[in-house]
Coordinates of C-alpha atoms and ligand atoms in Angstrom, one line a residue:
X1 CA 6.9 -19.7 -32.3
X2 CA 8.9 -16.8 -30.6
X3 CA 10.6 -18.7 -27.2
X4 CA 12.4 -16.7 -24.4
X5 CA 14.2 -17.8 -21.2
X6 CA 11.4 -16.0 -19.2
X7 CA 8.2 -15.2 -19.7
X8 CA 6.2 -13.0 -17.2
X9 CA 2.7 -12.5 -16.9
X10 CA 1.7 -9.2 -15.5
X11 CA 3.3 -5.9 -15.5
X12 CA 2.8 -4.5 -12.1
X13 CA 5.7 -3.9 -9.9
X14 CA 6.7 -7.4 -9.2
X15 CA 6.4 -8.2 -13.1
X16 CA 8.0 -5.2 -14.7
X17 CA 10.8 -5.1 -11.9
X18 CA 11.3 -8.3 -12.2
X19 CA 11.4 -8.8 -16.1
X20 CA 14.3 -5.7 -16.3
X21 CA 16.2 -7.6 -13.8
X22 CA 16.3 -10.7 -15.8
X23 CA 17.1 -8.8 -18.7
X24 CA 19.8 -7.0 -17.0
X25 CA 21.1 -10.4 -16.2
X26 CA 21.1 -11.6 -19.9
X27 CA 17.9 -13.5 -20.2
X28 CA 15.7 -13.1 -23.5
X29 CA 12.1 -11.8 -21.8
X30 CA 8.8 -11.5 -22.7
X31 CA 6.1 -10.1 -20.6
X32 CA 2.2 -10.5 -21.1
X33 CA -0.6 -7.7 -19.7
X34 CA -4.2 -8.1 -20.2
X35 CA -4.7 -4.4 -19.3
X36 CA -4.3 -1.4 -22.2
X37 CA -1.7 -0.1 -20.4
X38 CA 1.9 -1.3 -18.1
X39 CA 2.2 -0.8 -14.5
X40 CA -0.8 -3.2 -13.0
X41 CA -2.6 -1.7 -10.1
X42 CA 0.0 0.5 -7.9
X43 CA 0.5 2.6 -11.0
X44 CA -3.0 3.0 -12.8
X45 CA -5.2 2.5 -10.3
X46 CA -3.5 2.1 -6.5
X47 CA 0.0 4.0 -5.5
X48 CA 0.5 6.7 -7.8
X49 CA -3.1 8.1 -8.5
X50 CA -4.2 7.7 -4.6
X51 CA -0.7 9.6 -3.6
X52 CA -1.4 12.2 -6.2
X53 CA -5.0 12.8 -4.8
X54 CA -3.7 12.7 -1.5
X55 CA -0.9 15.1 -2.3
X56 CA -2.9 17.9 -4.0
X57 CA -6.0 17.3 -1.5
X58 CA -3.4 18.2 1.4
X59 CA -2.3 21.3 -0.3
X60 CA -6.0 22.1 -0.7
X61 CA -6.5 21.9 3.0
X62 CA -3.4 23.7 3.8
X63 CA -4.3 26.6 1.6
X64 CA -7.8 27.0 3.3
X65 CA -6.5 26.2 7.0
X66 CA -2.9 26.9 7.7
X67 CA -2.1 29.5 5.3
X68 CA -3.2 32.0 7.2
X69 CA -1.0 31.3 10.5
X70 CA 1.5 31.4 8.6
X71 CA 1.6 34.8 7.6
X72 CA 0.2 33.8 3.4
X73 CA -2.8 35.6 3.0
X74 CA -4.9 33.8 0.3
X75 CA -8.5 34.0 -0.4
X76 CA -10.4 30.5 0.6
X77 CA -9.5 28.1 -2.2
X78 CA -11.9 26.6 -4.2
X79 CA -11.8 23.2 -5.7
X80 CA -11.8 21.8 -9.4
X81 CA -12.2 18.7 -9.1
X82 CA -11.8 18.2 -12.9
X83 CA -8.5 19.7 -12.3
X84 CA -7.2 17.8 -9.8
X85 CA -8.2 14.5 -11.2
X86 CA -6.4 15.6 -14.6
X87 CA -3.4 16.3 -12.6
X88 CA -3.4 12.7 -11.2
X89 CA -4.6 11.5 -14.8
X90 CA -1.0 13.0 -16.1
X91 CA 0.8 11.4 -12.6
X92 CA -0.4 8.1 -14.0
X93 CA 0.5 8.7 -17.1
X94 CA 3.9 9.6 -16.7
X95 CA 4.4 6.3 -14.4
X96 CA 3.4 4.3 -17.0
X97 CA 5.2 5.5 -20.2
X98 CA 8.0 5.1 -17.9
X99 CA 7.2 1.5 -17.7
X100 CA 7.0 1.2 -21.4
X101 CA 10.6 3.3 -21.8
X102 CA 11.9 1.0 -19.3
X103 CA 10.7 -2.3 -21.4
X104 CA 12.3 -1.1 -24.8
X105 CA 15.5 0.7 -23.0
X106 CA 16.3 -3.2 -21.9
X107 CA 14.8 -5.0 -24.9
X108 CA 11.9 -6.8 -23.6
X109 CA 9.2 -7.6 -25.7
X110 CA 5.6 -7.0 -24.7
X111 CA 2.7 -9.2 -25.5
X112 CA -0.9 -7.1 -24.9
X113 CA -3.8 -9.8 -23.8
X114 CA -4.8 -12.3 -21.4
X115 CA -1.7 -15.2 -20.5
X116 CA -2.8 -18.2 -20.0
X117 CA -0.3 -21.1 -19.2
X118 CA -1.4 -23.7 -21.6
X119 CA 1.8 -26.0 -20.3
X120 CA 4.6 -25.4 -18.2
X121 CA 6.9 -24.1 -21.0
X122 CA 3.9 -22.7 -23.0
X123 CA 2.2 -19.4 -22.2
X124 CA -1.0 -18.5 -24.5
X125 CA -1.8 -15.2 -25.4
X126 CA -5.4 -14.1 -26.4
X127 CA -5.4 -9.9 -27.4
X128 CA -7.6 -7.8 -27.6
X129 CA -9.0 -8.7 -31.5
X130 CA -9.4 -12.1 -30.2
X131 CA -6.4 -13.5 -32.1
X132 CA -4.0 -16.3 -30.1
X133 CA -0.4 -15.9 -29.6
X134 CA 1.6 -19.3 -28.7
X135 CA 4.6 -18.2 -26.8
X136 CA 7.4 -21.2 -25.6
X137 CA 10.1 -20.0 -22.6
X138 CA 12.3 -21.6 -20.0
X139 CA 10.7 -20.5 -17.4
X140 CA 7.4 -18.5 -16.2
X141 CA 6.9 -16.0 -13.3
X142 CA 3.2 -15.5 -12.2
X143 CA 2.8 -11.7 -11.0
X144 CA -1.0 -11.5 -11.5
X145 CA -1.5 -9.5 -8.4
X146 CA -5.0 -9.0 -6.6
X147 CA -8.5 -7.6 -6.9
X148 CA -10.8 -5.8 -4.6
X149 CA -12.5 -8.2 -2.0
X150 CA -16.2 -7.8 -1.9
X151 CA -19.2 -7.8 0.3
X152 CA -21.8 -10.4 0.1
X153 CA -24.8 -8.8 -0.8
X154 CA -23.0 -5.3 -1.8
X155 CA -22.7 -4.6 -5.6
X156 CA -20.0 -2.6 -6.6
X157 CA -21.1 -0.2 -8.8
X158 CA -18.3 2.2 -8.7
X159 CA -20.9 5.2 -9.1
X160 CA -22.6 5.2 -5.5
X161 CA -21.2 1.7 -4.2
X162 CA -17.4 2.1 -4.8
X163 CA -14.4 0.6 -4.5
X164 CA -10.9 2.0 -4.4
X165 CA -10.7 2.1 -8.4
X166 CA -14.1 4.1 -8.1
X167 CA -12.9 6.2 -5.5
X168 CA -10.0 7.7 -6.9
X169 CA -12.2 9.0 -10.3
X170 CA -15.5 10.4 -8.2
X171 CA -17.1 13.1 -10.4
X172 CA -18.4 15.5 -7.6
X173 CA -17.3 15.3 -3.9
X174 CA -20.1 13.3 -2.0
X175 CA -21.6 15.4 0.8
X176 CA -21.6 12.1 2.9
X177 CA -19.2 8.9 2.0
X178 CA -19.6 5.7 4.4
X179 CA -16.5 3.9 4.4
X180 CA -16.7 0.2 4.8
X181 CA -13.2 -1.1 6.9
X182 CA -10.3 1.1 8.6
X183 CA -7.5 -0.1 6.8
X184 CA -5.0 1.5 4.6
X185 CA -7.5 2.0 1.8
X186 CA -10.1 3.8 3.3
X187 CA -7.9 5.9 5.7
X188 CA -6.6 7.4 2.9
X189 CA -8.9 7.8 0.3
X190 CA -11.4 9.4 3.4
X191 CA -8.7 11.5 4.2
X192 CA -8.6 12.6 0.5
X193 CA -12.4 13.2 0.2
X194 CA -12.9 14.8 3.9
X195 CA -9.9 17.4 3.0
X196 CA -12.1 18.0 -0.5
X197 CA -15.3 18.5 1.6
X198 CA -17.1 15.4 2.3
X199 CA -18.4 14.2 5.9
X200 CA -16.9 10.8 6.6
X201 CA -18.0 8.1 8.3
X202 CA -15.9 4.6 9.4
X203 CA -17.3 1.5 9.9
X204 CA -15.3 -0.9 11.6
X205 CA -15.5 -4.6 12.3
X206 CA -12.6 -5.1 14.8
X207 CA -13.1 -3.0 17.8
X208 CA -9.4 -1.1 16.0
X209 CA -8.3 0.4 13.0
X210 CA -5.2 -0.6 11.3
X211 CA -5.4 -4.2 12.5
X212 CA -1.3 -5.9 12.1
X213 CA -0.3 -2.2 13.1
X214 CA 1.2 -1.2 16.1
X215 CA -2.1 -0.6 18.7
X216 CA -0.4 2.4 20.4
X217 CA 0.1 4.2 16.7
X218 CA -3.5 2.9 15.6
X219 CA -5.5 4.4 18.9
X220 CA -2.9 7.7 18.4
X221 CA -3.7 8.2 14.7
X222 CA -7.7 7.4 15.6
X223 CA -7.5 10.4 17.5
X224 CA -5.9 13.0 15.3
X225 CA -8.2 11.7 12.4
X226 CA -11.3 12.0 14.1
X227 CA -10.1 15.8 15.5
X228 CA -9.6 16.2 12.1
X229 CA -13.6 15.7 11.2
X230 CA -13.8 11.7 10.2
X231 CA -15.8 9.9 12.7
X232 CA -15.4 6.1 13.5
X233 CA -18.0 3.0 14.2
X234 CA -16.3 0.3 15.6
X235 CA -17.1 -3.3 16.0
X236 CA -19.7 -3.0 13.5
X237 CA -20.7 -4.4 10.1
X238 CA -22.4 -3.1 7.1
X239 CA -25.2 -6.1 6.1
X240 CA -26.6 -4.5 3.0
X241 CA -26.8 -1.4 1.1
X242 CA -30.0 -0.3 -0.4
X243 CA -29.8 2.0 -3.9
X244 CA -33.2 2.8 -4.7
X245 CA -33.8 6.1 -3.5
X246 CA -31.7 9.0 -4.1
X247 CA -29.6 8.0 -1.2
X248 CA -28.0 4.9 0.2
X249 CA -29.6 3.3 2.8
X250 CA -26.9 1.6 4.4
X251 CA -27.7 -1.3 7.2
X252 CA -25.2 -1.3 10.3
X253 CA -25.5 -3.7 13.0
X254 CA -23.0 -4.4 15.8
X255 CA -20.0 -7.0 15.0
X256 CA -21.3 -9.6 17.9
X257 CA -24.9 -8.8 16.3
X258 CA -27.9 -7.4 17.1
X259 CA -30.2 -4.7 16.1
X260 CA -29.6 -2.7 13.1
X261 CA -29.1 1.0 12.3
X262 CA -30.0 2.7 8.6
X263 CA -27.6 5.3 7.7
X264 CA -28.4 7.4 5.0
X265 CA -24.9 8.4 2.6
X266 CA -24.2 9.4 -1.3
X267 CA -21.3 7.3 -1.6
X268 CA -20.2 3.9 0.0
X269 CA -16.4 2.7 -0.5
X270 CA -15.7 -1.4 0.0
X271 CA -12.6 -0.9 1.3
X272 CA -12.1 -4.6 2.9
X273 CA -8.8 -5.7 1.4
X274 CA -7.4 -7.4 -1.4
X275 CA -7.5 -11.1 -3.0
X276 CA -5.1 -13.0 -5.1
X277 CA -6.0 -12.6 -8.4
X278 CA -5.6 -15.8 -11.0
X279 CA -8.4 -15.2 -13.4
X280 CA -8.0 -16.2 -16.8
X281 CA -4.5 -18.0 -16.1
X282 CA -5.4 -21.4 -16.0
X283 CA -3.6 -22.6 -12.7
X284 CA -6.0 -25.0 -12.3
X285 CA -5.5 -26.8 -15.5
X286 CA -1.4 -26.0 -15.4
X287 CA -2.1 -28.1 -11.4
X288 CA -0.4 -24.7 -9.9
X289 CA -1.4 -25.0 -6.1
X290 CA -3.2 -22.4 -4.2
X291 CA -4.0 -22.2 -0.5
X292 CA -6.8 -22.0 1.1
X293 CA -7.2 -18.2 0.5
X294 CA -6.3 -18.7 -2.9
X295 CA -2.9 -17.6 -2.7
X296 CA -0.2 -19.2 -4.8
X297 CA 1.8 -21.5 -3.1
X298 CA 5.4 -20.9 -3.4
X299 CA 8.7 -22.3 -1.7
X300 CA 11.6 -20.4 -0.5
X301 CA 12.6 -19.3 -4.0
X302 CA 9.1 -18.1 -5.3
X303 CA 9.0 -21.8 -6.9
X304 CA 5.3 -23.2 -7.2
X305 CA 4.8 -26.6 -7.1
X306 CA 4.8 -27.3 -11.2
X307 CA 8.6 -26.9 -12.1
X308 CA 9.5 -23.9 -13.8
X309 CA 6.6 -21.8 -12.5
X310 CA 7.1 -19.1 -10.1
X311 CA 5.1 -16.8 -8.7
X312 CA 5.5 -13.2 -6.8
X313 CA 3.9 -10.1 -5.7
X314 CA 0.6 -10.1 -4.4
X315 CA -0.9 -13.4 -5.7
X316 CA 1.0 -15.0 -2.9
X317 CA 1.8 -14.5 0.6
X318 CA 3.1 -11.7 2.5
X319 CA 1.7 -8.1 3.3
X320 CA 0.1 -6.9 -0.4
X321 CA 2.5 -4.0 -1.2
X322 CA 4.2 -3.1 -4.8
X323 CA 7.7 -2.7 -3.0
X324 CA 7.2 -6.4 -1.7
X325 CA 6.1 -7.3 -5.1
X326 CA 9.6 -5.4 -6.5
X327 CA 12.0 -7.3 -4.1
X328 CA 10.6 -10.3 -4.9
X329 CA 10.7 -10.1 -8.6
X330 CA 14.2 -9.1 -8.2
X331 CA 15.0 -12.6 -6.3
X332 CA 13.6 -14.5 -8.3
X333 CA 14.9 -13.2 -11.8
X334 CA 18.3 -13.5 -9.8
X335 CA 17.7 -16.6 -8.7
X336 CA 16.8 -17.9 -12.2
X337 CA 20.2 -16.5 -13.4
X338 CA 21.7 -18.6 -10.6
X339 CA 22.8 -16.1 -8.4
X340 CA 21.4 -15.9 -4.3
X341 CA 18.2 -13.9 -4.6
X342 CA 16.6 -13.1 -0.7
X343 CA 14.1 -11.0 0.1
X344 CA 13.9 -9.8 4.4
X345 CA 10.2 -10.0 5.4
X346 CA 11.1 -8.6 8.6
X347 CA 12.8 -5.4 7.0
X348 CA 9.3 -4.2 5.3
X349 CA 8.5 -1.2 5.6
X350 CA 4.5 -0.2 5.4
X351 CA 3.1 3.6 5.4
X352 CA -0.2 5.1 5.3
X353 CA 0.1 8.1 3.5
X354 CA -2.4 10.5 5.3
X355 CA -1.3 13.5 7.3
X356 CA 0.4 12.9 9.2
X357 CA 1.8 10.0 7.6
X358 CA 2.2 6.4 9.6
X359 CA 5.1 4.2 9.0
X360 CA 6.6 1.2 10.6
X361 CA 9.0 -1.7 9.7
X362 CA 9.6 -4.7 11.8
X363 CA 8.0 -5.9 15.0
X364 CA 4.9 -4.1 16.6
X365 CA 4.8 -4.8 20.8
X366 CA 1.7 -6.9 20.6
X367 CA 4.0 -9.2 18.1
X368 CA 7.1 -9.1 20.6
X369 CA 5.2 -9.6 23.6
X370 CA 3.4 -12.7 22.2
X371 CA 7.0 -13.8 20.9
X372 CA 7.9 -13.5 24.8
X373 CA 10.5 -11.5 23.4
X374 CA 11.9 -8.9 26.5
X375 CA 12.4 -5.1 24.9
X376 CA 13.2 -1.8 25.8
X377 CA 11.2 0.8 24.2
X378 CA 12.3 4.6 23.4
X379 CA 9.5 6.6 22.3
X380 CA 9.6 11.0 21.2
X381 CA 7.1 13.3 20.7
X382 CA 7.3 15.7 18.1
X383 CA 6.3 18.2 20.2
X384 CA 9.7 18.1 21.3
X385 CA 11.3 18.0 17.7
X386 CA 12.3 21.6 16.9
X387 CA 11.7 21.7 13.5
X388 CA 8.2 19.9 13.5
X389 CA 7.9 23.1 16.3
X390 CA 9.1 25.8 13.5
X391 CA 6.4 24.0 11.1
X392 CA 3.8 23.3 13.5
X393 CA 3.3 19.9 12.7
X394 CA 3.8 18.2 16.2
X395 CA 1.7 15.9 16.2
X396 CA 2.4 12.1 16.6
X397 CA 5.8 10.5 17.8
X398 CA 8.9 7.7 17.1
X399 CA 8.8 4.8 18.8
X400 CA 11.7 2.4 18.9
X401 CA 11.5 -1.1 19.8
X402 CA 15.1 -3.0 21.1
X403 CA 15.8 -6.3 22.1
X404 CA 16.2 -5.8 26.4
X405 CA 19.7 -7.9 25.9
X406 CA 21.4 -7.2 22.5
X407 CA 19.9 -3.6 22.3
X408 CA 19.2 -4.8 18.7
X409 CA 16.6 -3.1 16.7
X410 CA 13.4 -5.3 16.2
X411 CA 10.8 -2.5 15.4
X412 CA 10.1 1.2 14.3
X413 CA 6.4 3.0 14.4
X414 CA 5.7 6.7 13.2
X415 CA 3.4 9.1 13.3
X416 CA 4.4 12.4 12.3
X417 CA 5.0 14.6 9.4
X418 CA 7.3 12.8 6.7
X419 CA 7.3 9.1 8.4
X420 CA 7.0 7.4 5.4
X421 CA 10.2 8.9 4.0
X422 CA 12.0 8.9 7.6
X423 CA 11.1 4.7 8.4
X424 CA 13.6 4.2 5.3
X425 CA 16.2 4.9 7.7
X426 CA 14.7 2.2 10.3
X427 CA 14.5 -0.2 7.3
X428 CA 18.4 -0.2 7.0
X429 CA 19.1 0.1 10.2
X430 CA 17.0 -3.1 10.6
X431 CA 18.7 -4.8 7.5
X432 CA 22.2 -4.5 8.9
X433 CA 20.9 -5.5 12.5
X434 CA 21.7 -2.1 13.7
X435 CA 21.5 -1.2 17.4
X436 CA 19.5 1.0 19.1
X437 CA 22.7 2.7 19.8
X438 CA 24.0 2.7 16.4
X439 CA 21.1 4.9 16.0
X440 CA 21.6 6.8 18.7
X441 CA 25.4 7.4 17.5
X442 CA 24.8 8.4 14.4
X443 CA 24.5 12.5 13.8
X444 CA 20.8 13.4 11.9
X445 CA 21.1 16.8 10.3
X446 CA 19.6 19.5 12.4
X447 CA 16.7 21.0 12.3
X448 CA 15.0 18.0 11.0
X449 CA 12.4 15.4 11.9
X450 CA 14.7 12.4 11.5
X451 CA 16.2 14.1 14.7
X452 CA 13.0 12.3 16.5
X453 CA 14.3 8.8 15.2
X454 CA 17.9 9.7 17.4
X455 CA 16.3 10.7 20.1
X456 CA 13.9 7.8 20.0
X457 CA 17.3 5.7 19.3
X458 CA 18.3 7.7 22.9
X459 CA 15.5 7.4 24.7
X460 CA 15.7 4.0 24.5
X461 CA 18.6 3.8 26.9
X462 CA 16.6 6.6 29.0
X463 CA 19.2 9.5 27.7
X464 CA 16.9 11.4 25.0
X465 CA 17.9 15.3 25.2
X466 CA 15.6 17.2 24.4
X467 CA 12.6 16.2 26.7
Ligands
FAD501 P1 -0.4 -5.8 -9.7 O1 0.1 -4.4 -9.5 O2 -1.9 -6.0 -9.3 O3 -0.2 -6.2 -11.2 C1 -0.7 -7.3 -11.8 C2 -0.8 -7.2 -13.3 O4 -1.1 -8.4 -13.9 C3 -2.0 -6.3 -13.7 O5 -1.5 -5.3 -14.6 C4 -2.9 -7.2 -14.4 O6 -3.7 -6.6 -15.5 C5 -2.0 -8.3 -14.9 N1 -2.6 -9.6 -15.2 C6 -3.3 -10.4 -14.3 N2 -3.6 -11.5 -14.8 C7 -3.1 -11.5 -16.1 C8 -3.2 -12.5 -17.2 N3 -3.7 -13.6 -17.1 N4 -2.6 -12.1 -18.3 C9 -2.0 -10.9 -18.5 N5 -1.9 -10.0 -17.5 C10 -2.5 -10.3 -16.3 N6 1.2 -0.5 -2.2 C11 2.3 0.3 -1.7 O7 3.4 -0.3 -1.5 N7 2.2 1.6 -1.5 C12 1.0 2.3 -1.8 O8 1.0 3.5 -1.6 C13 -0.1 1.6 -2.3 N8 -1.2 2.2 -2.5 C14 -2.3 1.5 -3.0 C15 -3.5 2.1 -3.2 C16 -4.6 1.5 -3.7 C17 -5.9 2.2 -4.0 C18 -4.5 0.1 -4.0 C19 -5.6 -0.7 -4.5 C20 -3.3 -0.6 -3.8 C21 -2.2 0.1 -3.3 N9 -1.0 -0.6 -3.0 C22 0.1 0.2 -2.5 C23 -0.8 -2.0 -3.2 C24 -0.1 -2.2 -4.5 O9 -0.8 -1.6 -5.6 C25 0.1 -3.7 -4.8 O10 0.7 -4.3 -3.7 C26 1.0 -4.0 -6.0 O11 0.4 -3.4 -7.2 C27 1.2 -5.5 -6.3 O12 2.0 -5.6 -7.4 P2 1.9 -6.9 -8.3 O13 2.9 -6.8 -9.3 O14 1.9 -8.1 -7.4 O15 0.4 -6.9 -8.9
NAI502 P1 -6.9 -3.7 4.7 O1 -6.6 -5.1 4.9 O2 -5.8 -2.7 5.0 O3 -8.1 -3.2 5.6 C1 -9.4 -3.7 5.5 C2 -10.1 -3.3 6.8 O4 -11.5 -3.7 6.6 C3 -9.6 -4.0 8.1 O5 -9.5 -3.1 9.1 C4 -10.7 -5.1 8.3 O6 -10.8 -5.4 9.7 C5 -11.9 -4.4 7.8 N1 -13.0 -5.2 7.5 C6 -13.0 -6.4 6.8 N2 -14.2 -6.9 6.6 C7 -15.1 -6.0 7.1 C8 -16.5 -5.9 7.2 N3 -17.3 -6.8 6.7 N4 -17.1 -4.8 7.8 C9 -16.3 -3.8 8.2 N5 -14.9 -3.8 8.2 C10 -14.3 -4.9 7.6 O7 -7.4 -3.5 3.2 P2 -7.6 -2.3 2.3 O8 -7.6 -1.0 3.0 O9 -8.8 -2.7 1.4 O10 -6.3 -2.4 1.4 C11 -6.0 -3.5 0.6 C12 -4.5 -3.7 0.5 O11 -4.0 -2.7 -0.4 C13 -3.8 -3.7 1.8 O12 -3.4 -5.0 2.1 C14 -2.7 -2.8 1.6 O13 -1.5 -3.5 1.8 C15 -2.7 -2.3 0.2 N6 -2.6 -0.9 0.2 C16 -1.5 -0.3 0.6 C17 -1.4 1.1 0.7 C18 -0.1 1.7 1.2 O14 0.9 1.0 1.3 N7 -0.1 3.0 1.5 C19 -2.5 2.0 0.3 C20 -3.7 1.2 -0.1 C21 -3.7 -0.1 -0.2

């Protein structure tokens, strides 16, 4: 029976991340993937092949609507849809063989099938043919990530009735695609299918979108989106969805209740968040303990309950994103080596990748003010930023939240061209407990947009320049 130090089951970015760092450290790994290929859901069917859609979508709009102001003369684009999904097929691709690369470069072996722990020290391997694989190791780290939550009463299809795995391989752009939730998911992927054509409409249970967000970035960003076509219903629900004519019939009735609306659409996406996902892995026989959302429970140091199980990424707590899932698999395979492993929750960064983008890390002001934490806030407008003038892309703004007596930074929101990309700047600055006026003292190449960050960093002490 082959027997390792570690054993991890799943290969998304908490499992592959954290099986290279282990190896790096000098353990003999092993990791198990029930999928055909490495990379879990951020690379085949989340991250990369939503930012690739989102990436040439954007061009695609730019070409038909900016092009001209700026002096490019083209003639109106037209889409191939075939195309553009081949050119996120080989964006996928890529990712993963890199995974692959990555597991032979650092000598991991690789088990293919569904890992079930049969005892703490014992991980069972069933393939594809249906054979069994007994595998013994020192230790097991759980990174079996999530699924798509689902709607009572709405079958996913993903034809008509989608969810985000269905949505990123749609084979002709819907003339009308109902969105179920404003949250990361469908924000972008309705910003991918508007830009390509489609009329898009939001429904909303909170009376917000981006719930956890910042509320004056989430009311900003409403805005722009819905000047750029996509309309919004909030405080409503969607009860049922009928596919029996040639369109949907989707039911919509107020949060609170009352009477319903039937809105006719080609396409609906679920796109109400995430679950843990254990299927298959036997925590209930191995007496792993999950919470009441189903959510592995771990300690401090990514320790379940059973000894010499951990668990990371987005079958536990914490906000469901693969950088998350990374940092913690990096803890943990240090921790197992014996070394201080730590992931900073308050120093995670989240983006939405739309345009413009939306970024944050740390506190939001409804979080600080419920804290009764006292704060001064510096905010600037891109309108004043001279490069996002030179571009034309002024919309949106830095904010900059600082502790009212240490001047210490406790929070960063963006909206504006590049944010995800500029917040990496707030993460750090957050990590090493930077200052507002650390920020503020540091020189930011000109002309660029990072320039809003300073003067965000400055207007927080009331002395911004350039407004
Ligand atoms: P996963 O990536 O879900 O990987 C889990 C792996 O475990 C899978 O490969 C699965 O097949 C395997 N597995 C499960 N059970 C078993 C078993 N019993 N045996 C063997 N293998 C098993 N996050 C971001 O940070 N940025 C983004 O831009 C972003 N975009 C996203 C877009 C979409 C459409 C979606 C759906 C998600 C997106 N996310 C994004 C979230 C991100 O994908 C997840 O947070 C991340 O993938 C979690 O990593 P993980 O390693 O915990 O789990
Ligand atoms: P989400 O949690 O971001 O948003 C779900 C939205 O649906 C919320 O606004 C919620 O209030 C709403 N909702 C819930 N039930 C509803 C109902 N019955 N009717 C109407 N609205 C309802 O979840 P989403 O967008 O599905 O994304 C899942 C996860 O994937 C997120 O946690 C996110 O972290 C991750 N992700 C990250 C991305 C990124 O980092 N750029 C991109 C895509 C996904």
């Amino acid at each position: 029976m082959p027997s390792y130090d570690l054993v991890v089951i799943g290969t998304g970015p908490g499992g592959y991340v954290c099986a290279i760092r282990a190896a790096q450290l000098g353990m003999k790994v092993a990791v198990v993937e029930k999928d055909q290929t490495f990379g879990g859901t951020c690379l085949n069917i989340g991250c990369i092949p939503s930012k690739g859609l989102l990436y040439a979508s954007e061009l695609f709009e730019e070409a038909g609507h900016k092009f001209a102001k700026l002096g490019i003369g083209v003639s109106k684009p037209t889409l191939d849809l075939a195309g553009m999904m081949k050119f996120k097929d080989e964006g996928v691709e890529g990712n993963v063989k890199g995974v692959a690369f990555l597991f032979k470069k650092n000598k991991i072996d690789t088990f293919m099938g569904v890992g079930r722990i049969a005892a703490p020290r014992r991980v069972e391997v069933k393939t594809h043919d249906g054979k069994t694989e007994t595998i013994e190791t020192k230790n097991i780290v759980i990174a079996s990530g999530s699924d798509v939550a689902r709607l009572k009463g709405i079958e996913i299809d993903e034809k008509r009735i989608v969810s985000s795995t269905g949505a990123l391989v749609l084979g002709k752009v819907p003339e009308n695609l109902l969105i179920i939730g404003a949250g990361v998911i469908g924000l972008e992927l309705g910003s991918v299918w508007r830009r390509l054509g489609a009329k898009v409409h939001v429904i909303e249970f909170l009376d917000r979108i981006l719930p956890g967000m910042d509320a004056e970035v989430a009311r900003q960003f409403q805005r722009i989106l819905e000047k750029q076509g996509m309309t919004f219903q909030l405080s409503s629900k969607v009860t049922a969805v009928d596919g029996s004519g040639a369109k949907l019939k989707a039911q919509v009735e107020p949060a609170a209740g009352g009477a319903a609306q039937t809105l006719e659409t080609d396409v609906v996406l679920v796109a109400v968040g995430r679950v843990p996902y254990v299927g298959g892995l036997g925590v209930k026989e191995a007496g792993v303990a999950l919470d009441n959302r189903g959510r592995i429970i771990v300690d401090a140091h990514f320790a379940t309950n059973v000894p010499g199980i951990y668990a990371i990424g987005d079958v536990i707590a914490g906000p469901m994103l693969a950088h998350k899932a990374e940092d913690e698999g990096i803890a943990v395979a240090e921790i197992l080596a014996g070394q201080a492993g730590h992931v900073n929750y308050d120093a995670i960064p989240n983006v939405i990748y739309t345009y413009p983008e939306v970024a944050s890390v740390g506190k939001t002001e409804e979080e600080l003010k419920a804290a009764g934490v006292t704060y001064n806030t510096g905010k600037f407008p891109f309108t004043a930023n001279g490069r996002a003038k030179a571009n034309m892309q002024t919309e949106g703004f830095v904010k900059i939240l600082a502790d009212a007596k240490t001047d210490r930074v406790l929070g960063v929101h963006i909206v504006g061209p590049d944010a995800g990309d500029m917040i990496a700047e707030a993460a750090l600055a957050i990590e090493f407990g930077a200052a507002a006026e650390d920020i503020a003292r540091t020189s930011h190449p000109h002309p660029t947009f990072t320039e809003a960050v300073k003067e965000a960093a400055l207007a927080v002490a009331k002395r911004a320049i350039h407004i």
